[in-house]
Every structure is written in structure tokens, then in C-alpha cells.
Short mmCIF file of C-alpha atoms (C1' of nucleotides) in Angstrom, two decimals:
data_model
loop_
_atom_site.label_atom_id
_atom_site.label_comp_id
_atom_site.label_asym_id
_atom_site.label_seq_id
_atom_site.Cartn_x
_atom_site.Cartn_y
_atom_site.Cartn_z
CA UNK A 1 0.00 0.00 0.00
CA UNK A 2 3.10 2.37 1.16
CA UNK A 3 4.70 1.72 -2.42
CA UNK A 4 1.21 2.66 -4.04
CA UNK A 5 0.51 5.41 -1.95
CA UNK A 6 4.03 7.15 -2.38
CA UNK A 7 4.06 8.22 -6.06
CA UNK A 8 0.46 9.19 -6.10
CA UNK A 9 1.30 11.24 -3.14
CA UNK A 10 3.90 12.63 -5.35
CA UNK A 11 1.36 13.41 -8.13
CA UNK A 12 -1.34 14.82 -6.00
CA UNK A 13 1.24 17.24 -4.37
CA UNK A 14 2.26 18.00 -8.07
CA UNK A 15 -1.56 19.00 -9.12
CA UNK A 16 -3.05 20.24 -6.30
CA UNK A 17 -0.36 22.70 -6.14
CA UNK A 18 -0.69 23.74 -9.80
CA UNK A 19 -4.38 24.26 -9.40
CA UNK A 20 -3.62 26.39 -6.38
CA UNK A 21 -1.28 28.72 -8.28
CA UNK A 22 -4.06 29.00 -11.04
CA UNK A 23 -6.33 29.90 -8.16
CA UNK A 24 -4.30 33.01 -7.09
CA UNK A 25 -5.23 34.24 -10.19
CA UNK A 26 -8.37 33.59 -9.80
CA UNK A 27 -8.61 35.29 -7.01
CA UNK A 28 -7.06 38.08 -7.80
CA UNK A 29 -9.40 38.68 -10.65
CA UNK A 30 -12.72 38.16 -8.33
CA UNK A 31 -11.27 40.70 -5.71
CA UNK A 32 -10.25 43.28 -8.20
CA UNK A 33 -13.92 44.61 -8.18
CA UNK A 34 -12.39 47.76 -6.27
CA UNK A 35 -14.07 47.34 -3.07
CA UNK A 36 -11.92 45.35 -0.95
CA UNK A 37 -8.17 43.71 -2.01
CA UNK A 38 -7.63 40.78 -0.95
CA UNK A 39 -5.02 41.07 1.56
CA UNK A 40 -7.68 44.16 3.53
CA UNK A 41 -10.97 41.47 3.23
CA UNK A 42 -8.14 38.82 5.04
CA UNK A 43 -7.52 41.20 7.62
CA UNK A 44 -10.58 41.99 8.40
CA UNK A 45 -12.09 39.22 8.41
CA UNK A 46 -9.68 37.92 11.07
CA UNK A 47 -11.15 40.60 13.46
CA UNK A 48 -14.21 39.39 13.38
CA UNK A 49 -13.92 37.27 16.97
CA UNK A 50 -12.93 40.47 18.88
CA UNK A 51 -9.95 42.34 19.78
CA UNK A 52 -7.46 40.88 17.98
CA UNK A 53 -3.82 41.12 18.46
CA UNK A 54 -1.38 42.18 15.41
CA UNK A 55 1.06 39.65 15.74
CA UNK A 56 -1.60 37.06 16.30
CA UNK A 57 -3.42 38.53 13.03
CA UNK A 58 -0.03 38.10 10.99
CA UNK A 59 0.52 34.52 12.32
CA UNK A 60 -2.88 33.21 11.16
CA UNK A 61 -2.33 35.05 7.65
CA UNK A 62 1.40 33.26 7.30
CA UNK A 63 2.62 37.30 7.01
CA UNK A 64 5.10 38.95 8.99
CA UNK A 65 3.57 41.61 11.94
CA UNK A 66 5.16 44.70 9.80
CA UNK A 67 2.73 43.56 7.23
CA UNK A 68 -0.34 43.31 9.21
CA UNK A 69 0.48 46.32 10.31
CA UNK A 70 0.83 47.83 7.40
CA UNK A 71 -2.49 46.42 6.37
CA UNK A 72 -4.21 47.33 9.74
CA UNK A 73 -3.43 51.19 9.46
CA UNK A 74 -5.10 51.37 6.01
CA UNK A 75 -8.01 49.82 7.20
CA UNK A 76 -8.33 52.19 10.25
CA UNK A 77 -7.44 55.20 7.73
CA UNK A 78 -10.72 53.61 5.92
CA UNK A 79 -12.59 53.54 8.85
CA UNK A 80 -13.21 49.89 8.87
CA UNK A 81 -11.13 49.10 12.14
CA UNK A 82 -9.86 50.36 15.12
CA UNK A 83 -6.57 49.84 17.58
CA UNK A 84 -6.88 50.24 21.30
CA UNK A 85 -4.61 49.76 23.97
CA UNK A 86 -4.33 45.80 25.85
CA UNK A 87 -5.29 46.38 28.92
CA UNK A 88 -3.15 43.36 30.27
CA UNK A 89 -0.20 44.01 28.40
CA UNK A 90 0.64 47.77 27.21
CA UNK A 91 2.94 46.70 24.37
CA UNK A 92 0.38 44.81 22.49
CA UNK A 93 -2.64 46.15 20.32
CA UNK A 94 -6.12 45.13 20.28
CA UNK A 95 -7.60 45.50 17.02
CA UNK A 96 -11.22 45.74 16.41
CA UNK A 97 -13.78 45.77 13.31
CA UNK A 98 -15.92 49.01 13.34
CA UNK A 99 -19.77 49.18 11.73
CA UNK A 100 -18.45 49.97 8.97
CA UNK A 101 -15.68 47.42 8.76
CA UNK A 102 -18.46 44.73 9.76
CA UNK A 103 -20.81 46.27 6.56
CA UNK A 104 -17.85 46.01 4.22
CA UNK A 105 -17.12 42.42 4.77
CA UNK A 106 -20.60 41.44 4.28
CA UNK A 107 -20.98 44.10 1.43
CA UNK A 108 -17.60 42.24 -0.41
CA UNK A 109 -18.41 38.82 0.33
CA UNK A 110 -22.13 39.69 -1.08
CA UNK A 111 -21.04 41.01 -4.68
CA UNK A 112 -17.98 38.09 -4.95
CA UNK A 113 -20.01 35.30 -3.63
CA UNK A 114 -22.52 36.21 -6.37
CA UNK A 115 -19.85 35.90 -9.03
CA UNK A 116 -18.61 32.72 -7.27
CA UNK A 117 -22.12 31.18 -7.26
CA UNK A 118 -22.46 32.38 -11.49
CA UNK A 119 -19.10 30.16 -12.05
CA UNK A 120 -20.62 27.44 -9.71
CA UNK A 121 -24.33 27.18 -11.07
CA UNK A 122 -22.69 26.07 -14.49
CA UNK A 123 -20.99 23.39 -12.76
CA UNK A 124 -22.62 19.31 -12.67
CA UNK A 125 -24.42 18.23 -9.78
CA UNK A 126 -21.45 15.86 -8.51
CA UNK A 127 -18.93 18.36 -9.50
CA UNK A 128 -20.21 20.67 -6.63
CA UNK A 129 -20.38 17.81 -4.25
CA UNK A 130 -16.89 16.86 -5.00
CA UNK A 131 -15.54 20.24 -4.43
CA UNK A 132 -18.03 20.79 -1.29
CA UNK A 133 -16.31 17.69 -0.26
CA UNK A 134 -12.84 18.76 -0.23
CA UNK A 135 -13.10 22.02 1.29
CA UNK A 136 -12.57 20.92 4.68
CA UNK A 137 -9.05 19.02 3.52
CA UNK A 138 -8.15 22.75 1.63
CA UNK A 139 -8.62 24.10 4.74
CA UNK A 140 -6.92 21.55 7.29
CA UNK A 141 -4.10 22.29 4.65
CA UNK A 142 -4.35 25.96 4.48
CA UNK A 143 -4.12 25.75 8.44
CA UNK A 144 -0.41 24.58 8.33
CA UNK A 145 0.52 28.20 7.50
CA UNK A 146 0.47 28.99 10.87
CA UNK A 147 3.39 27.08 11.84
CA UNK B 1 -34.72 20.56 -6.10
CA UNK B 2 -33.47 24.00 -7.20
CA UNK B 3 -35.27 25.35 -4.28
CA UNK B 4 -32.65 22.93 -2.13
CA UNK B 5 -29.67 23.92 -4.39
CA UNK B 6 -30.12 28.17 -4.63
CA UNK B 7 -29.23 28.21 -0.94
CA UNK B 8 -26.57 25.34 -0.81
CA UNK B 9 -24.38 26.88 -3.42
CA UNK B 10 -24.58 30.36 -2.14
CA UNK B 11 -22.78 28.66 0.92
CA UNK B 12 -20.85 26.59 -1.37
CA UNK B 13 -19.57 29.98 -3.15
CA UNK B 14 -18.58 31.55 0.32
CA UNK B 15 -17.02 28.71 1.60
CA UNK B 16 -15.21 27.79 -1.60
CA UNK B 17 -13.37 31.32 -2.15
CA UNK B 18 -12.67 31.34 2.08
CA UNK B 19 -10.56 28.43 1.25
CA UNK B 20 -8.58 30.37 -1.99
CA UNK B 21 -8.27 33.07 0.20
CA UNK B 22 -6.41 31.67 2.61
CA UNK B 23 -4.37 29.21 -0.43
CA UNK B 24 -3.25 32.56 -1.64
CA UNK B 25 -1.11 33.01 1.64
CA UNK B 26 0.17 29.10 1.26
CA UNK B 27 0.83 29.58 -1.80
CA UNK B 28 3.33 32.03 -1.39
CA UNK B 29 5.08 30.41 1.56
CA UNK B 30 5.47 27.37 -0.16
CA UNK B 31 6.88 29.59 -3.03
CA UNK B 32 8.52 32.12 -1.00
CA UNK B 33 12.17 29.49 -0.89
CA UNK B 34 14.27 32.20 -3.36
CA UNK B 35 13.94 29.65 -6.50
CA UNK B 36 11.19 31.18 -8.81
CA UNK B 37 8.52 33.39 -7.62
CA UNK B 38 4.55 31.98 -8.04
CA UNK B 39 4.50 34.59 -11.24
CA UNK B 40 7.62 33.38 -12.90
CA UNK B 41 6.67 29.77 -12.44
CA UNK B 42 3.43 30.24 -13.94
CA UNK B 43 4.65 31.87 -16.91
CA UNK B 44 7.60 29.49 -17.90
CA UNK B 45 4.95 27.04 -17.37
CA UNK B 46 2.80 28.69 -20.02
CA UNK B 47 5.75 28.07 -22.13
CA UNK B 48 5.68 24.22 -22.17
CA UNK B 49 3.60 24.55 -24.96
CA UNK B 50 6.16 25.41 -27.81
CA UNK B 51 6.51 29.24 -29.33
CA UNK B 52 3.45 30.75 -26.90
CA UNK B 53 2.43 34.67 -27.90
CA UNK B 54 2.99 37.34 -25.03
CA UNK B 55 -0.93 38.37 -25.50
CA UNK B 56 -1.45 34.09 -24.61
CA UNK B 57 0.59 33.91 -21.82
CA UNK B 58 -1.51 36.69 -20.72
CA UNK B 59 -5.00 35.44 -21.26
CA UNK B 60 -4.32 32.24 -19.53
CA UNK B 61 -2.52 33.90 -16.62
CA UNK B 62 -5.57 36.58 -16.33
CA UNK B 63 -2.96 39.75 -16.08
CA UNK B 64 -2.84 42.25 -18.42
CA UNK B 65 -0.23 41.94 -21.53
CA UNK B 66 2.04 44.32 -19.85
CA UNK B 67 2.36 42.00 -16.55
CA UNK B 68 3.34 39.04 -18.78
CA UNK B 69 5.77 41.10 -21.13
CA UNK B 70 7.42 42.48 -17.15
CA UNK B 71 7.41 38.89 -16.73
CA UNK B 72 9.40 37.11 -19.59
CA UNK B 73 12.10 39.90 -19.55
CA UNK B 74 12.76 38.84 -16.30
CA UNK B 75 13.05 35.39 -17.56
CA UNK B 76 15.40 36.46 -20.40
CA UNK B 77 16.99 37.98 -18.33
CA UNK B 78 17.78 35.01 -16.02
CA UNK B 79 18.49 32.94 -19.36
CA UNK B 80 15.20 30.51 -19.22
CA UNK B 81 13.09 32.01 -21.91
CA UNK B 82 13.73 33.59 -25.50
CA UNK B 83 11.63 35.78 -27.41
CA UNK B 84 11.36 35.04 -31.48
CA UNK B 85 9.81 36.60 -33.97
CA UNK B 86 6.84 35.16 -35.01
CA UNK B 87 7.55 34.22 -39.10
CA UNK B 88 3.51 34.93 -39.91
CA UNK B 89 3.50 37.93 -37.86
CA UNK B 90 6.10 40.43 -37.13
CA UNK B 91 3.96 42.59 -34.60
CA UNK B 92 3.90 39.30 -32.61
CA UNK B 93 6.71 37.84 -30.61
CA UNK B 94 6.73 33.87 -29.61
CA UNK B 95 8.41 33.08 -25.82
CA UNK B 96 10.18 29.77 -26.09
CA UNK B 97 11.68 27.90 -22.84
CA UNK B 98 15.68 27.40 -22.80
CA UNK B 99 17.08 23.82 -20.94
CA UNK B 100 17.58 26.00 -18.36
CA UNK B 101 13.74 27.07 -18.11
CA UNK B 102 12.89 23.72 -18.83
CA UNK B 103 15.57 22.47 -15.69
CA UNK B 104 14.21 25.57 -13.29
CA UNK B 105 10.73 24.37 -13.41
CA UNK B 106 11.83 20.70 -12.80
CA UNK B 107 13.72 21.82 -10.01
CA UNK B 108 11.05 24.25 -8.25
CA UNK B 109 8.70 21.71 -8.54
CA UNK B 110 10.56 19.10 -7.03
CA UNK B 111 11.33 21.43 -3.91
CA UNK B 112 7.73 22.22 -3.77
CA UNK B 113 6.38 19.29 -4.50
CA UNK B 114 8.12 17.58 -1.49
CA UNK B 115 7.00 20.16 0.61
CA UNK B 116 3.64 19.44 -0.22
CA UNK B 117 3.71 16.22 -0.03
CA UNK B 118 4.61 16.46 3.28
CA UNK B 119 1.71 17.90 4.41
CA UNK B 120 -0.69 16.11 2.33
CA UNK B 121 0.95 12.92 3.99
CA UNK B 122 -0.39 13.81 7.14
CA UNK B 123 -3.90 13.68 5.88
CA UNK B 124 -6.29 10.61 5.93
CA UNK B 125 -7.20 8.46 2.80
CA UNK B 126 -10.46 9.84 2.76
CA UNK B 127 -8.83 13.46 2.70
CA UNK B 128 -6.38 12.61 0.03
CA UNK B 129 -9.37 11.37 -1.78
CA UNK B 130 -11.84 13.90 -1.57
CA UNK B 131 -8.94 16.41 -2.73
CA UNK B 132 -8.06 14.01 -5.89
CA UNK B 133 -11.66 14.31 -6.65
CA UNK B 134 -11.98 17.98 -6.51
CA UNK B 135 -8.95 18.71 -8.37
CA UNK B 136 -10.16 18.33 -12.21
CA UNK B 137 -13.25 20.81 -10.89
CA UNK B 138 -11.24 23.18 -9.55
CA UNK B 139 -9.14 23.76 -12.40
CA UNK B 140 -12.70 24.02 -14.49
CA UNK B 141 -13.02 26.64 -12.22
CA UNK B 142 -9.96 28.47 -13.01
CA UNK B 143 -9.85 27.97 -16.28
CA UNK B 144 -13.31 30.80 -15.98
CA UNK B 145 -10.47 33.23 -15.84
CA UNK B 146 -9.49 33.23 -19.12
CA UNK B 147 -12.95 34.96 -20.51
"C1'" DC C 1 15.30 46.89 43.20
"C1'" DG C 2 17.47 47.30 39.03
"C1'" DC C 3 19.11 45.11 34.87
"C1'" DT C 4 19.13 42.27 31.16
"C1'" DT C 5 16.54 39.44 27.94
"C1'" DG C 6 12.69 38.74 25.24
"C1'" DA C 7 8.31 40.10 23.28
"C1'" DT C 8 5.18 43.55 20.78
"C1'" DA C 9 4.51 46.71 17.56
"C1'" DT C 10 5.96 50.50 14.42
"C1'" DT C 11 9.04 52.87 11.12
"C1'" DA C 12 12.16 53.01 7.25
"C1'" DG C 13 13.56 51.41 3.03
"C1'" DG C 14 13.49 48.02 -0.63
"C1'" DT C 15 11.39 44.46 -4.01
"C1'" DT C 16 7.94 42.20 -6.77
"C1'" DA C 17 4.09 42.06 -9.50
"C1'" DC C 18 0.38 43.97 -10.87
"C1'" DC C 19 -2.17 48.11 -13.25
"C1'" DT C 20 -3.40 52.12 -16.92
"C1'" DA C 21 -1.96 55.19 -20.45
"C1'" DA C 22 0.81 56.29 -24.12
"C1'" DC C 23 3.72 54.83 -27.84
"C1'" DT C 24 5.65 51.90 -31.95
"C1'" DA C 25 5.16 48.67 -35.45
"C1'" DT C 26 2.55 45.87 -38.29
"C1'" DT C 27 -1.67 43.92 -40.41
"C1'" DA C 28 -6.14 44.10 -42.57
"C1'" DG C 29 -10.28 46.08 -44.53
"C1'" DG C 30 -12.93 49.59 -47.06
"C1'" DC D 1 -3.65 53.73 -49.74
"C1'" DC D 2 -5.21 55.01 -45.68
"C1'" DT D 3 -7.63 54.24 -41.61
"C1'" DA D 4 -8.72 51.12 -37.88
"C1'" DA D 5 -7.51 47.33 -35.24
"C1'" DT D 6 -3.97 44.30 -33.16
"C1'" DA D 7 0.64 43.00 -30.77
"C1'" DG D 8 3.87 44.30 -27.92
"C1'" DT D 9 6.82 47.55 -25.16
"C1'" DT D 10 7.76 51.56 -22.27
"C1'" DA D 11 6.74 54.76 -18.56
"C1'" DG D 12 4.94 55.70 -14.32
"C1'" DG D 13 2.17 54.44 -10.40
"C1'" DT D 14 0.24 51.36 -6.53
"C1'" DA D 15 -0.38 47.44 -3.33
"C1'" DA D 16 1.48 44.13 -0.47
"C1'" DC D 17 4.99 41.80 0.91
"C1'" DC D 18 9.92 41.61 3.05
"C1'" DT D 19 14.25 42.64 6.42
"C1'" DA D 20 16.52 45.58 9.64
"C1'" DA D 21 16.39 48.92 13.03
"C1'" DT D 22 13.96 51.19 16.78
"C1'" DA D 23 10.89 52.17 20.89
"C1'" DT D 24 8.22 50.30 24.61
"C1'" DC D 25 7.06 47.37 27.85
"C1'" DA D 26 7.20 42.68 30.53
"C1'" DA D 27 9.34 39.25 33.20
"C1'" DG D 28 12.84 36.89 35.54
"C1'" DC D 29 16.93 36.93 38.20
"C1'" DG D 30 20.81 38.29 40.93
#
DNA sequence: CGCTTGATATTAGGTTACCTAACTATTAGG
DNA sequence: CCTAATAGTTAGGTAACCTAATATCAAGCG
């Protein structure tokens, strides 16, 4: 089983990453609608379970803390979050999604999803299931980033 | 039926771009090991296919022809693609791979591929599975990008 | 208590990869 | 033949990452 295993292994590594690079492509092209890039609709959305801290917000994005940083200070220029003071530990920043940033995560998720959903509804029946199927092992992969 | 399905893929559409979301980050650590960069990859990729025009290498990539032109000077540049004149048209210019293209993608791949497979090793059958199976979609997927 | 070590975040400066607009060269159609 | 469209490059700008250096604060230890 090992010696059957190993070169498929090999092979799914091979396509699975080549679909993923297509994907950031993808990607790109669905977020470049003007309302949120990519990289701010990340951020935010990592604020949404409260009071976040920077470095904590880099980690689970696989960037380094200048970079959140970076990415948090537009987003508070744009009104869509705020940083307060830790009251446990004065070094560290709490960040926190305003109204506003709350509307324009659902307001960007709302136009994109609908794009999403066009590409999907031309899909097969089984070709959904198989990719609503595999979405929790994209994930459990996308989750070693934090290490 | 379609009364079942509106909802479902509406969820399906959020949940499916979450997961590219966050594979944009992945992909660039897996990328980020000083070899070749996700965009130079992609393009000498575009170039297994013989004598590919700039404007091609564009539409498949989904930048703009400027990007990809940025693009293969760089690889020029580095010796592993060369631009030709195309014999039926002299506005148009056709990228071919050198060896040493052709060797750089072999040998980023191979890197990456291990890398991957590292992580994909520590999935279940079932995982591995469900991914295989959701592969060939999600590259129907990308290929929307093209249009 | 005071000092050093480590952690948290920001600032400064640089790179990569995209974009639009403007330009050059060539082809094709009326 | 001359105008309109097509192919590509050049110029200039922006977004998002990086490393290195800095300022602040925390925590442990002599």
C-alpha cells in the first residue's frame, strides 16, 4: 500500500499545487472589483472574533507583523477598524472591526459570492459535491501556515 | 430541487473562495524558498507549450499583456526564456523555454512538490481522496479566468 | 530593586508584480 | 492607400509583501 501510496502522493502534491497557483489568479481577478483587495478582506475578516492582536493577526495570515500592520493602518485610515490599547499588556494592540468594517465584509463577500455562485451554477451536480467535499481538507491544509 | 440547491451553493460559493483566500497566503510560503517566484513559475509554465504569444501567456494567466511582457524579460533575463519573432506575424513575438527554463521548473517543482507532499501525507485516505476528486473541478473553475 | 533578555509593535527602506496610459510597429479592410 | 484594429513595449504608479532597526514594555533573576 506504502509503495502505491508514495508516487500518487507525489502526483497529488504536483496537481493540487498547480491548481492552487491558477487559483491566485483567480482570485485576484474576483477581488479586483475595487471594493476590498484581498489582503484588507483577510484582515478583516480575522477581526471578526474580537480584539485581535497584530502579531496574532499576521501569524494566522502566514505574514510577517510589519505587514499586518501595514495592512491594519489602512483599514483604520478607511474607517473599517480600530486599535486600542491591551489592557493586560501595554505593548500589544487590540484591534477591532468598526460598523463599517463589519458592513464592508458582508458588502464584499455579497457582490464576490454572487460571481462565485455564477461560475458554480454552471458546474454538474457531482462536481459541486466533489468540491463541497474537499473544502474541509483545503482548509486543514491551508491551516499549516500557521506554523 | 433547485429550491434545495439556490441556498446550498450560495454557501458553497462563500465557503469555496474562504478556502482560496487563505491558499493565496500558502501559496506564497510554499513559493517564497528564493527559487522562482509563483508569477515566474506560472509563466515558464505557459511556455511548455512550444513558441506561446505574449498576449497568450496573458489570457491564460488573467494579467494584463504588460504584466506578462514584465514577466518574460525577467526570464530572459535570467536565461530561461527567449523571445522570437513570429515568421507569420512580425507585430507578434513567440516566448520559447531554454534547458535552463525547462531544468528551473523541474527543479522548483521538485522542492515544492516535497513540501507538499509532506503535508498532504499527514492527511487521511479519505482526505487525500476527496482532494483528488476535486482537483479536475477546480481547475474548471480556473480555467473561468481566461474569458 | 534594578538590569538584562525577550516580546510587541511601528518605522524606514526596498522588491515584486500587478495596473493604466501612451507609444511603436505591423496587419487588414474599405 | 489610408484608416482602424492588433501585438507588444515603455513609462509611471500602486499594493502588499519583506528585512533591519527602533521604541516600549514585561518578566525573571541576581
Amino acid at each position: 500500500m506504502k509503495s502505491q501510496n508514495a508516487p500518487a502522493l507525489q502526483e497529488l502534491a504536483q496537481d493540487f499545487r498547480e491548481a492552487l497557483r491558477h487559483s491566485v489568479y483567480l482570485v485576484r481577478r474576483l477581488d479586483a472589483d475595487g471594493e476590498l483587495s484581498t489582503a484588507q478582506l483577510s484582515t478583516l475578516k480575522m477581526l471578526l472574533d474580537d480584539g485581535v492582536r497584530v502579531g496574532e493577526i499576521a501569524k494566522n495570515l502566514g505574514v510577517r507583523v510589519p505587514s499586518a500592520t501595514e495592512q491594519i493602518i489602512k483599514l483604520e485610515r478607511a474607517g473599517l477598524a480600530r486599535r486600542e490599547a491591551d489592557p493586560d499588556d501595554s505593548r500589544a494592540v487590540r484591534v477591532v472591526l468598526t460598523p463599517e468594517g463589519r458592513d464592508a465584509i458582508e458588502s464584499a463577500n455579497r457582490r464576490r459570492n454572487a460571481v462565485m455562485a455564477g461560475i458554480l451554477e454552471s458546474l454538474t451536480d457531482d462536481d459541486r459535491r466533489a468540491l463541497a467535499a474537499a473544502l474541509p481538507v483545503i482548509e486543514k491544509i491551508n491551516s499549516t501556515i500557521q506554523n
